[in-house]
Structures are given as structure tokens and as C-alpha cells.
């Protein structure tokens, strides 16, 4: 990021280090404006770091070892089992490849859809690039955006908001749940863990959405000046982003204390195990 090709204007070593760290740990915090300070190669670089951080170093390490024909030691197998939320060593290879296939398939389909949707109001090339950047950030729960005010300007576009929020939710569920859904396809056949995560996610999202809309609907500093449907989309994206991502759908500086407290609780909880989200993990929270 300190190389001349990566930025439109020079940045300090600290800004480069902070931005790279934020990207690879899918935190979403920035001390520079990616849309204006970083060039397209620099923006692509942080999406690659986000993808590595979101899918996990263990995933890429296992895939690299398998591809190169290296043996994985018992200690490394134990680490991979814990990271992949698995109990059988024989499933490490399958899980690692499944994580990659699921992630790129979901992101690829969504990128095509948003390219088509956004291509109706901008050049197709620009729409494709913006779809690539924002879908990568949403699925990997990084939350960086190519707009000055994050996604506040998209609250009038429910289709874009719900598409990106679906990416955040899928990334936050965790790959074991997604794989279980793809294999079983019926609620009665799902594992107890998958049912708990799905129900917990639904409950937190719906309750949080209603709570933050209630808290902020009369607040002129956030969404009080918007029509009701834009208030709804802003509240929905804000609570979805709060638990696992970092996008902003309303001005955090003007939020009521009740809203910011709710957001901090949701950030603390986070997403499912082996997901692109952080936090103490939803399964842990439910058990506690």
C-alpha cells in the first residue's frame, strides 16, 4: 500500500500498516478513504487481504499443504480441526475445499446480480467493479465501502441493501451451517448446531431491527427525516452490519445511546463458528 501504484496520493507508513491490518483482520476500520485515496490496484489489494482474512489463514494453509503434497502433522491437524469446527481428521481436506467453493460461488453469483442491477444506472465496467468490491466486503464482513458515507446513500435502494445484507448474514452464519443446509435441505434433518445458529440469527436480526428502528425513527440526526421505507432499510442494514460487519447505514455520531449500546452488544456476540465474522460467536452466546 506504500507503493506508488497503490494510492492516488501518498500515505504514511502508519496509514498503510493500519489499513492492511484492518483488511486482513476484516475489521472494517479505516484511517483513510479507500474510494479517494487508494487507486484501483490498491483497492483490489485490500479486497484480497479481506478475502484471506475472511476465509481464514488455516483454510489457505491447509489448501497450500494439500496442493504441494505436504504432510500435515498431528499438531497441525488438531489446529485445523478446531478452526474448521470438525471432529474428524478425514474431513479436513473436504472442508477446506468446500469453504473455498461455497465462498466463491456465493460471491460470484451475487456479483453478477449486482452488476446487472447497478449497470442500469452506471457503466457496466464500473458496476462490475463496484459489485466485486462491495460483495467481497459484505460476505467477508469487512465493511469497507467505495462511498464517502459508507452505504448511507443506498438506503433508497432496498434491493441493493437486502442483497448486501444477505451476503453479510451468509458470511456470518458459518460454513458448517451452510454446508449442512446444502447437504440436508430439510429443517428436520439439520444438525442441532445449525438449527440453533439459524434461529439465533433470525431472532437477533429481527429483534435488533425493530429495536433500532424504534430508537431512531424520530431522531432527525440519523433517520428521522427519511420516509418510512428508507428508515426500515437503514435500520435493517445497520443492525445486520453491527453484529458481524462494519458498514454504516446511519450517522453513528448522532445515534442515541440506546442504539450504540445495542450495537456494541451485537458486535460482542458476532457470528457463527468458522464464519467470516468475529465476536465471541453466536453459539457461545446461546450456550451461556
PDB file of C-alpha atoms in Angstrom:
ATOM      1  CA  UNK A   1       0.000   0.000   0.000  1.00  0.00           C
ATOM      2  CA  UNK A   2       3.035   2.304   0.252  1.00  0.00           C
ATOM      3  CA  UNK A   3       3.956   1.609  -3.389  1.00  0.00           C
ATOM      4  CA  UNK A   4       3.135   4.493  -5.762  1.00  0.00           C
ATOM      5  CA  UNK A   5       0.750   2.363  -7.870  1.00  0.00           C
ATOM      6  CA  UNK A   6      -1.494   1.596  -4.849  1.00  0.00           C
ATOM      7  CA  UNK A   7      -2.564   5.143  -3.985  1.00  0.00           C
ATOM      8  CA  UNK A   8      -3.736   8.301  -5.723  1.00  0.00           C
ATOM      9  CA  UNK A   9      -1.974  10.457  -3.122  1.00  0.00           C
ATOM     10  CA  UNK A  10       0.888   9.424  -0.792  1.00  0.00           C
ATOM     11  CA  UNK A  11       0.016   7.879   2.578  1.00  0.00           C
ATOM     12  CA  UNK A  12       2.184   7.378   5.656  1.00  0.00           C
ATOM     13  CA  UNK A  13       3.676   4.046   6.748  1.00  0.00           C
ATOM     14  CA  UNK A  14       1.270   4.055   9.703  1.00  0.00           C
ATOM     15  CA  UNK A  15      -1.773   4.565   7.437  1.00  0.00           C
ATOM     16  CA  UNK A  16      -0.607   1.744   5.167  1.00  0.00           C
ATOM     17  CA  UNK A  17       0.025  -0.579   8.114  1.00  0.00           C
ATOM     18  CA  UNK A  18      -3.303   0.227   9.777  1.00  0.00           C
ATOM     19  CA  UNK A  19      -5.274  -0.232   6.539  1.00  0.00           C
ATOM     20  CA  UNK A  20      -3.580  -3.560   5.749  1.00  0.00           C
ATOM     21  CA  UNK A  21      -4.143  -4.784   9.319  1.00  0.00           C
ATOM     22  CA  UNK A  22      -7.791  -3.720   9.243  1.00  0.00           C
ATOM     23  CA  UNK A  23      -8.286  -5.518   5.916  1.00  0.00           C
ATOM     24  CA  UNK A  24      -6.623  -8.821   6.799  1.00  0.00           C
ATOM     25  CA  UNK A  25      -8.432  -8.983  10.167  1.00  0.00           C
ATOM     26  CA  UNK A  26     -11.732  -7.999   8.448  1.00  0.00           C
ATOM     27  CA  UNK A  27     -12.286  -5.204  10.953  1.00  0.00           C
ATOM     28  CA  UNK A  28     -13.521  -2.511   8.575  1.00  0.00           C
ATOM     29  CA  UNK A  29     -11.968   0.458  10.377  1.00  0.00           C
ATOM     30  CA  UNK A  30     -10.089   2.924   8.172  1.00  0.00           C
ATOM     31  CA  UNK A  31      -7.906   5.977   8.735  1.00  0.00           C
ATOM     32  CA  UNK A  32      -8.003   6.825   5.023  1.00  0.00           C
ATOM     33  CA  UNK A  33     -10.856   6.976   2.489  1.00  0.00           C
ATOM     34  CA  UNK A  34     -10.388   3.879   0.267  1.00  0.00           C
ATOM     35  CA  UNK A  35     -12.551   5.343  -2.512  1.00  0.00           C
ATOM     36  CA  UNK A  36     -10.489   8.502  -2.967  1.00  0.00           C
ATOM     37  CA  UNK A  37      -7.034   7.748  -1.527  1.00  0.00           C
ATOM     38  CA  UNK A  38      -6.446   4.250  -2.907  1.00  0.00           C
ATOM     39  CA  UNK A  39      -6.087   3.566  -6.634  1.00  0.00           C
ATOM     40  CA  UNK A  40      -7.890   0.593  -8.202  1.00  0.00           C
ATOM     41  CA  UNK A  41      -4.821  -1.701  -7.699  1.00  0.00           C
ATOM     42  CA  UNK A  42      -4.712  -0.581  -4.051  1.00  0.00           C
ATOM     43  CA  UNK A  43      -8.429  -1.277  -3.609  1.00  0.00           C
ATOM     44  CA  UNK A  44      -8.046  -4.716  -5.217  1.00  0.00           C
ATOM     45  CA  UNK A  45      -5.139  -5.400  -2.850  1.00  0.00           C
ATOM     46  CA  UNK A  46      -7.290  -4.775   0.229  1.00  0.00           C
ATOM     47  CA  UNK A  47     -10.080  -6.992  -1.173  1.00  0.00           C
ATOM     48  CA  UNK A  48      -7.513  -9.822  -1.493  1.00  0.00           C
ATOM     49  CA  UNK A  49      -6.387  -9.249   2.107  1.00  0.00           C
ATOM     50  CA  UNK A  50     -10.040  -9.215   3.210  1.00  0.00           C
ATOM     51  CA  UNK A  51     -10.698 -12.482   1.349  1.00  0.00           C
ATOM     52  CA  UNK A  52      -7.712 -14.171   3.026  1.00  0.00           C
ATOM     53  CA  UNK A  53      -8.710 -12.873   6.448  1.00  0.00           C
ATOM     54  CA  UNK A  54     -12.382 -13.732   5.964  1.00  0.00           C
ATOM     55  CA  UNK A  55     -11.884 -17.325   4.832  1.00  0.00           C
ATOM     56  CA  UNK A  56      -9.096 -17.828   7.343  1.00  0.00           C
ATOM     57  CA  UNK A  57      -5.366 -18.443   7.275  1.00  0.00           C
ATOM     58  CA  UNK A  58      -5.900 -22.084   8.277  1.00  0.00           C
ATOM     59  CA  UNK A  59      -8.066 -22.684   5.192  1.00  0.00           C
ATOM     60  CA  UNK A  60      -5.381 -21.376   2.833  1.00  0.00           C
ATOM     61  CA  UNK A  61      -2.586 -23.093   4.769  1.00  0.00           C
ATOM     62  CA  UNK A  62      -4.352 -26.484   4.537  1.00  0.00           C
ATOM     63  CA  UNK A  63      -5.108 -25.977   0.829  1.00  0.00           C
ATOM     64  CA  UNK A  64      -1.493 -24.967   0.151  1.00  0.00           C
ATOM     65  CA  UNK A  65      -0.174 -28.030   2.023  1.00  0.00           C
ATOM     66  CA  UNK A  66      -2.533 -30.360   0.141  1.00  0.00           C
ATOM     67  CA  UNK A  67      -1.708 -28.772  -3.229  1.00  0.00           C
ATOM     68  CA  UNK A  68       2.034 -29.063  -2.608  1.00  0.00           C
ATOM     69  CA  UNK A  69       1.684 -32.658  -1.383  1.00  0.00           C
ATOM     70  CA  UNK A  70       2.944 -31.867   2.122  1.00  0.00           C
ATOM     71  CA  UNK A  71       2.094 -33.987   5.171  1.00  0.00           C
ATOM     72  CA  UNK A  72       0.093 -32.260   7.903  1.00  0.00           C
ATOM     73  CA  UNK A  73       1.425 -33.055  11.384  1.00  0.00           C
ATOM     74  CA  UNK A  74      -0.819 -34.136  14.258  1.00  0.00           C
ATOM     75  CA  UNK A  75      -0.459 -30.724  15.898  1.00  0.00           C
ATOM     76  CA  UNK A  76      -1.437 -29.003  12.661  1.00  0.00           C
ATOM     77  CA  UNK A  77      -4.369 -31.401  12.228  1.00  0.00           C
ATOM     78  CA  UNK A  78      -5.606 -30.531  15.719  1.00  0.00           C
ATOM     79  CA  UNK A  79      -5.392 -26.817  14.876  1.00  0.00           C
ATOM     80  CA  UNK A  80      -7.299 -27.366  11.610  1.00  0.00           C
ATOM     81  CA  UNK A  81      -9.998 -29.412  13.372  1.00  0.00           C
ATOM     82  CA  UNK A  82     -10.564 -26.608  15.861  1.00  0.00           C
ATOM     83  CA  UNK A  83     -10.573 -23.921  13.168  1.00  0.00           C
ATOM     84  CA  UNK A  84     -12.973 -25.893  10.951  1.00  0.00           C
ATOM     85  CA  UNK A  85     -15.287 -26.864  13.834  1.00  0.00           C
ATOM     86  CA  UNK A  86     -14.858 -30.561  12.883  1.00  0.00           C
ATOM     87  CA  UNK A  87     -14.206 -33.754  14.839  1.00  0.00           C
ATOM     88  CA  UNK A  88     -12.839 -35.988  12.068  1.00  0.00           C
ATOM     89  CA  UNK A  89      -9.380 -35.583  10.520  1.00  0.00           C
ATOM     90  CA  UNK A  90     -10.649 -37.179   7.300  1.00  0.00           C
ATOM     91  CA  UNK A  91     -12.946 -34.182   6.759  1.00  0.00           C
ATOM     92  CA  UNK A  92     -10.202 -31.514   6.884  1.00  0.00           C
ATOM     93  CA  UNK A  93      -9.434 -31.663   3.142  1.00  0.00           C
ATOM     94  CA  UNK A  94     -13.112 -31.789   2.167  1.00  0.00           C
ATOM     95  CA  UNK A  95     -13.989 -28.896   4.473  1.00  0.00           C
ATOM     96  CA  UNK A  96     -11.146 -26.700   3.213  1.00  0.00           C
ATOM     97  CA  UNK A  97     -12.176 -27.148  -0.420  1.00  0.00           C
ATOM     98  CA  UNK A  98     -15.875 -26.752   0.456  1.00  0.00           C
ATOM     99  CA  UNK A  99     -15.186 -23.419   2.180  1.00  0.00           C
ATOM    100  CA  UNK A 100     -13.476 -22.135  -0.956  1.00  0.00           C
ATOM    101  CA  UNK A 101     -16.138 -23.413  -3.366  1.00  0.00           C
ATOM    102  CA  UNK A 102     -19.059 -22.111  -1.325  1.00  0.00           C
ATOM    103  CA  UNK A 103     -17.465 -18.691  -0.767  1.00  0.00           C
ATOM    104  CA  UNK A 104     -16.563 -18.071  -4.395  1.00  0.00           C
ATOM    105  CA  UNK A 105     -19.860 -19.460  -5.737  1.00  0.00           C
ATOM    106  CA  UNK A 106     -21.982 -17.267  -3.457  1.00  0.00           C
ATOM    107  CA  UNK A 107     -19.862 -14.190  -4.133  1.00  0.00           C
ATOM    108  CA  UNK A 108     -19.716 -14.841  -7.884  1.00  0.00           C
ATOM    109  CA  UNK A 109     -23.481 -15.188  -8.295  1.00  0.00           C
ATOM    110  CA  UNK A 110     -24.141 -12.080  -6.208  1.00  0.00           C
ATOM    111  CA  UNK A 111     -21.538 -10.065  -8.125  1.00  0.00           C
ATOM    112  CA  UNK A 112     -23.279 -10.933 -11.413  1.00  0.00           C
ATOM    113  CA  UNK A 113     -26.659  -9.942  -9.996  1.00  0.00           C
ATOM    114  CA  UNK A 114     -25.458  -6.582  -8.631  1.00  0.00           C
ATOM    115  CA  UNK A 115     -23.529  -5.886 -11.863  1.00  0.00           C
ATOM    116  CA  UNK A 116     -26.801  -6.285 -13.780  1.00  0.00           C
ATOM    117  CA  UNK A 117     -28.747  -4.183 -11.252  1.00  0.00           C
ATOM    118  CA  UNK A 118     -26.215  -1.358 -10.893  1.00  0.00           C
ATOM    119  CA  UNK A 119     -25.404  -1.497 -14.628  1.00  0.00           C
ATOM    120  CA  UNK A 120     -28.774   0.133 -15.305  1.00  0.00           C
ATOM    121  CA  UNK A 121     -27.566   3.438 -13.819  1.00  0.00           C
ATOM    122  CA  UNK A 122     -23.793   3.376 -14.483  1.00  0.00           C
ATOM    123  CA  UNK A 123     -21.311   1.933 -16.970  1.00  0.00           C
ATOM    124  CA  UNK A 124     -21.203  -1.868 -16.919  1.00  0.00           C
ATOM    125  CA  UNK A 125     -17.448  -1.897 -16.196  1.00  0.00           C
ATOM    126  CA  UNK A 126     -17.906   0.420 -13.206  1.00  0.00           C
ATOM    127  CA  UNK A 127     -20.914  -1.586 -11.986  1.00  0.00           C
ATOM    128  CA  UNK A 128     -18.934  -4.851 -12.184  1.00  0.00           C
ATOM    129  CA  UNK A 129     -16.037  -3.401 -10.205  1.00  0.00           C
ATOM    130  CA  UNK A 130     -18.282  -1.881  -7.528  1.00  0.00           C
ATOM    131  CA  UNK A 131     -20.189  -5.175  -7.251  1.00  0.00           C
ATOM    132  CA  UNK A 132     -16.884  -7.077  -6.858  1.00  0.00           C
ATOM    133  CA  UNK A 133     -15.626  -4.724  -4.144  1.00  0.00           C
ATOM    134  CA  UNK A 134     -18.808  -4.458  -2.061  1.00  0.00           C
ATOM    135  CA  UNK A 135     -19.798  -8.142  -2.303  1.00  0.00           C
ATOM    136  CA  UNK A 136     -16.280  -9.151  -1.178  1.00  0.00           C
ATOM    137  CA  UNK A 137     -16.520  -6.731   1.745  1.00  0.00           C
ATOM    138  CA  UNK A 138     -20.064  -7.834   2.668  1.00  0.00           C
ATOM    139  CA  UNK A 139     -19.553 -11.619   2.538  1.00  0.00           C
ATOM    140  CA  UNK A 140     -16.259 -11.387   4.412  1.00  0.00           C
ATOM    141  CA  UNK A 141     -17.771  -8.974   6.940  1.00  0.00           C
ATOM    142  CA  UNK A 142     -15.136  -6.290   6.421  1.00  0.00           C
ATOM    143  CA  UNK A 143     -17.436  -3.316   5.893  1.00  0.00           C
ATOM    144  CA  UNK A 144     -15.247  -1.008   3.809  1.00  0.00           C
ATOM    145  CA  UNK A 145     -17.073   0.860   1.029  1.00  0.00           C
ATOM    146  CA  UNK A 146     -16.302   2.892  -2.076  1.00  0.00           C
ATOM    147  CA  UNK A 147     -18.692   5.634  -0.986  1.00  0.00           C
ATOM    148  CA  UNK A 148     -17.807   8.558   1.241  1.00  0.00           C
ATOM    149  CA  UNK A 149     -20.589   7.820   3.758  1.00  0.00           C
ATOM    150  CA  UNK A 150     -20.399   4.013   3.600  1.00  0.00           C
ATOM    151  CA  UNK A 151     -23.826   2.703   2.474  1.00  0.00           C
ATOM    152  CA  UNK A 152     -25.962   5.581   3.781  1.00  0.00           C
ATOM    153  CA  UNK A 153     -26.588   6.683   0.190  1.00  0.00           C
ATOM    154  CA  UNK A 154     -28.094   3.292  -0.730  1.00  0.00           C
ATOM    155  CA  UNK A 155     -30.996   3.383   1.746  1.00  0.00           C
ATOM    156  CA  UNK A 156     -33.311   4.399  -1.115  1.00  0.00           C
ATOM    157  CA  UNK A 157     -32.419   1.160  -2.932  1.00  0.00           C
ATOM    158  CA  UNK A 158     -33.932  -1.743  -0.931  1.00  0.00           C
ATOM    159  CA  UNK A 159     -32.775  -4.368  -3.466  1.00  0.00           C
ATOM    160  CA  UNK A 160     -29.101  -3.417  -3.051  1.00  0.00           C
ATOM    161  CA  UNK A 161     -29.439  -3.164   0.742  1.00  0.00           C
ATOM    162  CA  UNK A 162     -31.095  -6.570   1.102  1.00  0.00           C
ATOM    163  CA  UNK A 163     -28.643  -8.200  -1.333  1.00  0.00           C
ATOM    164  CA  UNK A 164     -25.625  -6.941   0.611  1.00  0.00           C
ATOM    165  CA  UNK A 165     -27.261  -7.743   3.964  1.00  0.00           C
ATOM    166  CA  UNK A 166     -27.884 -11.311   2.727  1.00  0.00           C
ATOM    167  CA  UNK A 167     -24.164 -11.583   1.966  1.00  0.00           C
ATOM    168  CA  UNK A 168     -23.347 -10.373   5.492  1.00  0.00           C
ATOM    169  CA  UNK A 169     -25.774 -12.905   7.012  1.00  0.00           C
ATOM    170  CA  UNK A 170     -24.458 -15.832   4.945  1.00  0.00           C
ATOM    171  CA  UNK A 171     -20.863 -14.957   5.786  1.00  0.00           C
ATOM    172  CA  UNK A 172     -21.793 -14.673   9.468  1.00  0.00           C
ATOM    173  CA  UNK A 173     -23.685 -17.997   9.664  1.00  0.00           C
ATOM    174  CA  UNK A 174     -20.509 -20.007   9.252  1.00  0.00           C
ATOM    175  CA  UNK A 175     -19.540 -22.605   6.656  1.00  0.00           C
ATOM    176  CA  UNK A 176     -20.593 -25.652   8.748  1.00  0.00           C
ATOM    177  CA  UNK A 177     -24.175 -24.328   8.758  1.00  0.00           C
ATOM    178  CA  UNK A 178     -24.148 -23.528   5.022  1.00  0.00           C
ATOM    179  CA  UNK A 179     -22.701 -26.973   4.200  1.00  0.00           C
ATOM    180  CA  UNK A 180     -25.299 -28.639   6.436  1.00  0.00           C
ATOM    181  CA  UNK A 181     -28.081 -26.727   4.660  1.00  0.00           C
ATOM    182  CA  UNK A 182     -26.766 -27.709   1.221  1.00  0.00           C
ATOM    183  CA  UNK A 183     -26.487 -31.382   2.172  1.00  0.00           C
ATOM    184  CA  UNK A 184     -29.699 -31.894   4.161  1.00  0.00           C
ATOM    185  CA  UNK A 185     -32.026 -29.320   2.549  1.00  0.00           C
ATOM    186  CA  UNK A 186     -34.754 -30.003   5.152  1.00  0.00           C
ATOM    187  CA  UNK A 187     -35.195 -28.437   8.577  1.00  0.00           C
ATOM    188  CA  UNK A 188     -35.885 -31.768  10.301  1.00  0.00           C
ATOM    189  CA  UNK A 189     -32.590 -33.219   9.030  1.00  0.00           C
ATOM    190  CA  UNK A 190     -30.379 -30.310  10.084  1.00  0.00           C
ATOM    191  CA  UNK A 191     -27.938 -30.699  12.976  1.00  0.00           C
ATOM    192  CA  UNK A 192     -28.816 -29.213  16.363  1.00  0.00           C
ATOM    193  CA  UNK A 193     -25.968 -26.705  15.956  1.00  0.00           C
ATOM    194  CA  UNK A 194     -27.295 -25.484  12.587  1.00  0.00           C
ATOM    195  CA  UNK A 195     -30.809 -25.058  13.985  1.00  0.00           C
ATOM    196  CA  UNK A 196     -29.519 -23.093  16.976  1.00  0.00           C
ATOM    197  CA  UNK A 197     -27.429 -20.751  14.783  1.00  0.00           C
ATOM    198  CA  UNK A 198     -30.249 -20.191  12.266  1.00  0.00           C
ATOM    199  CA  UNK A 199     -32.861 -19.487  14.956  1.00  0.00           C
ATOM    200  CA  UNK A 200     -30.427 -17.328  16.947  1.00  0.00           C
ATOM    201  CA  UNK A 201     -29.513 -15.315  13.839  1.00  0.00           C
ATOM    202  CA  UNK A 202     -33.180 -14.789  12.942  1.00  0.00           C
ATOM    203  CA  UNK A 203     -34.095 -13.733  16.484  1.00  0.00           C
ATOM    204  CA  UNK A 204     -31.185 -11.307  16.879  1.00  0.00           C
ATOM    205  CA  UNK A 205     -31.728  -9.743  13.447  1.00  0.00           C
ATOM    206  CA  UNK A 206     -35.484  -9.237  13.817  1.00  0.00           C
ATOM    207  CA  UNK A 207     -35.377  -8.014  17.430  1.00  0.00           C
ATOM    208  CA  UNK A 208     -32.406  -5.733  16.732  1.00  0.00           C
ATOM    209  CA  UNK A 209     -34.063  -4.317  13.608  1.00  0.00           C
ATOM    210  CA  UNK A 210     -37.266  -3.471  15.488  1.00  0.00           C
ATOM    211  CA  UNK A 211     -35.318  -2.047  18.443  1.00  0.00           C
ATOM    212  CA  UNK A 212     -33.036   0.261  16.460  1.00  0.00           C
ATOM    213  CA  UNK A 213     -35.931   1.474  14.279  1.00  0.00           C
ATOM    214  CA  UNK A 214     -37.899   2.250  17.439  1.00  0.00           C
ATOM    215  CA  UNK A 215     -34.957   4.092  18.995  1.00  0.00           C
ATOM    216  CA  UNK A 216     -34.081   6.151  15.911  1.00  0.00           C
ATOM    217  CA  UNK A 217     -37.302   6.744  13.946  1.00  0.00           C
ATOM    218  CA  UNK A 218     -37.759  10.244  15.424  1.00  0.00           C
ATOM    219  CA  UNK A 219     -34.053  11.138  15.528  1.00  0.00           C
ATOM    220  CA  UNK A 220     -33.503  13.820  12.849  1.00  0.00           C
ATOM    221  CA  UNK A 221     -29.735  13.294  13.126  1.00  0.00           C
ATOM    222  CA  UNK A 222     -29.968   9.745  11.790  1.00  0.00           C
ATOM    223  CA  UNK A 223     -33.148   8.546  10.024  1.00  0.00           C
ATOM    224  CA  UNK A 224     -35.928  10.770  11.403  1.00  0.00           C
ATOM    225  CA  UNK A 225     -36.028  12.855   8.196  1.00  0.00           C
ATOM    226  CA  UNK A 226     -36.378   9.811   5.904  1.00  0.00           C
ATOM    227  CA  UNK A 227     -39.628   8.230   4.606  1.00  0.00           C
ATOM    228  CA  UNK A 228     -40.648   5.084   6.479  1.00  0.00           C
ATOM    229  CA  UNK A 229     -39.323   2.590   3.904  1.00  0.00           C
ATOM    230  CA  UNK A 230     -35.865   4.216   3.930  1.00  0.00           C
ATOM    231  CA  UNK A 231     -35.943   4.184   7.736  1.00  0.00           C
ATOM    232  CA  UNK A 232     -36.663   0.453   7.521  1.00  0.00           C
ATOM    233  CA  UNK A 233     -33.823  -0.321   5.073  1.00  0.00           C
ATOM    234  CA  UNK A 234     -31.361   1.811   7.059  1.00  0.00           C
ATOM    235  CA  UNK A 235     -32.353   0.161  10.357  1.00  0.00           C
ATOM    236  CA  UNK A 236     -32.140  -3.312   8.819  1.00  0.00           C
ATOM    237  CA  UNK A 237     -28.682  -2.828   7.318  1.00  0.00           C
ATOM    238  CA  UNK A 238     -27.379  -1.094  10.448  1.00  0.00           C
ATOM    239  CA  UNK A 239     -28.322  -3.963  12.776  1.00  0.00           C
ATOM    240  CA  UNK A 240     -27.161  -6.654  10.315  1.00  0.00           C
ATOM    241  CA  UNK A 241     -23.818  -4.864   9.925  1.00  0.00           C
ATOM    242  CA  UNK A 242     -23.463  -4.279  13.657  1.00  0.00           C
ATOM    243  CA  UNK A 243     -23.226  -7.940  14.620  1.00  0.00           C
ATOM    244  CA  UNK A 244     -20.689  -9.079  12.054  1.00  0.00           C
ATOM    245  CA  UNK A 245     -19.759  -6.411   9.529  1.00  0.00           C
ATOM    246  CA  UNK A 246     -18.791  -2.744   9.545  1.00  0.00           C
ATOM    247  CA  UNK A 247     -20.991  -0.959   7.026  1.00  0.00           C
ATOM    248  CA  UNK A 248     -22.823   2.139   8.223  1.00  0.00           C
ATOM    249  CA  UNK A 249     -26.407   2.962   7.229  1.00  0.00           C
ATOM    250  CA  UNK A 250     -26.900   5.939   9.555  1.00  0.00           C
ATOM    251  CA  UNK A 251     -24.666   8.529  11.215  1.00  0.00           C
ATOM    252  CA  UNK A 252     -23.224   6.737  14.254  1.00  0.00           C
ATOM    253  CA  UNK A 253     -22.140  10.025  15.864  1.00  0.00           C
ATOM    254  CA  UNK A 254     -25.786  11.147  16.119  1.00  0.00           C
ATOM    255  CA  UNK A 255     -27.267   7.846  17.313  1.00  0.00           C
ATOM    256  CA  UNK A 256     -28.966   7.632  20.688  1.00  0.00           C
ATOM    257  CA  UNK A 257     -27.071   5.906  23.495  1.00  0.00           C
ATOM    258  CA  UNK A 258     -29.588   3.060  23.496  1.00  0.00           C
ATOM    259  CA  UNK A 259     -28.758   2.344  19.826  1.00  0.00           C
ATOM    260  CA  UNK A 260     -24.986   2.456  20.288  1.00  0.00           C
ATOM    261  CA  UNK A 261     -25.228   0.205  23.347  1.00  0.00           C
ATOM    262  CA  UNK A 262     -27.291  -2.303  21.335  1.00  0.00           C
ATOM    263  CA  UNK A 263     -24.725  -2.189  18.531  1.00  0.00           C
ATOM    264  CA  UNK A 264     -21.855  -2.842  20.976  1.00  0.00           C
ATOM    265  CA  UNK A 265     -23.702  -5.858  22.412  1.00  0.00           C
ATOM    266  CA  UNK A 266     -24.271  -7.214  18.898  1.00  0.00           C
ATOM    267  CA  UNK A 267     -20.601  -6.679  17.977  1.00  0.00           C
ATOM    268  CA  UNK A 268     -19.586  -8.532  21.127  1.00  0.00           C
ATOM    269  CA  UNK A 269     -21.749 -11.533  20.142  1.00  0.00           C
ATOM    270  CA  UNK A 270     -20.622 -11.736  16.500  1.00  0.00           C
ATOM    271  CA  UNK A 271     -21.389 -14.617  14.115  1.00  0.00           C
ATOM    272  CA  UNK A 272     -21.171 -18.411  13.925  1.00  0.00           C
ATOM    273  CA  UNK A 273     -18.101 -20.634  14.236  1.00  0.00           C
ATOM    274  CA  UNK A 274     -15.935 -20.928  11.096  1.00  0.00           C
ATOM    275  CA  UNK A 275     -17.609 -17.846   9.690  1.00  0.00           C
ATOM    276  CA  UNK A 276     -16.160 -14.653   8.283  1.00  0.00           C
ATOM    277  CA  UNK A 277     -17.418 -12.823  11.404  1.00  0.00           C
ATOM    278  CA  UNK A 278     -15.747 -12.219  14.746  1.00  0.00           C
ATOM    279  CA  UNK A 279     -17.092 -11.773  18.294  1.00  0.00           C
ATOM    280  CA  UNK A 280     -17.357 -14.439  20.982  1.00  0.00           C
ATOM    281  CA  UNK A 281     -19.524 -16.400  18.445  1.00  0.00           C
ATOM    282  CA  UNK A 282     -23.281 -16.798  18.450  1.00  0.00           C
ATOM    283  CA  UNK A 283     -23.143 -20.445  19.576  1.00  0.00           C
ATOM    284  CA  UNK A 284     -21.106 -19.448  22.640  1.00  0.00           C
ATOM    285  CA  UNK A 285     -23.542 -16.665  23.475  1.00  0.00           C
ATOM    286  CA  UNK A 286     -26.565 -19.009  23.230  1.00  0.00           C
ATOM    287  CA  UNK A 287     -24.890 -21.655  25.415  1.00  0.00           C
ATOM    288  CA  UNK A 288     -24.028 -19.020  28.038  1.00  0.00           C
TER     289      UNK A 288
END
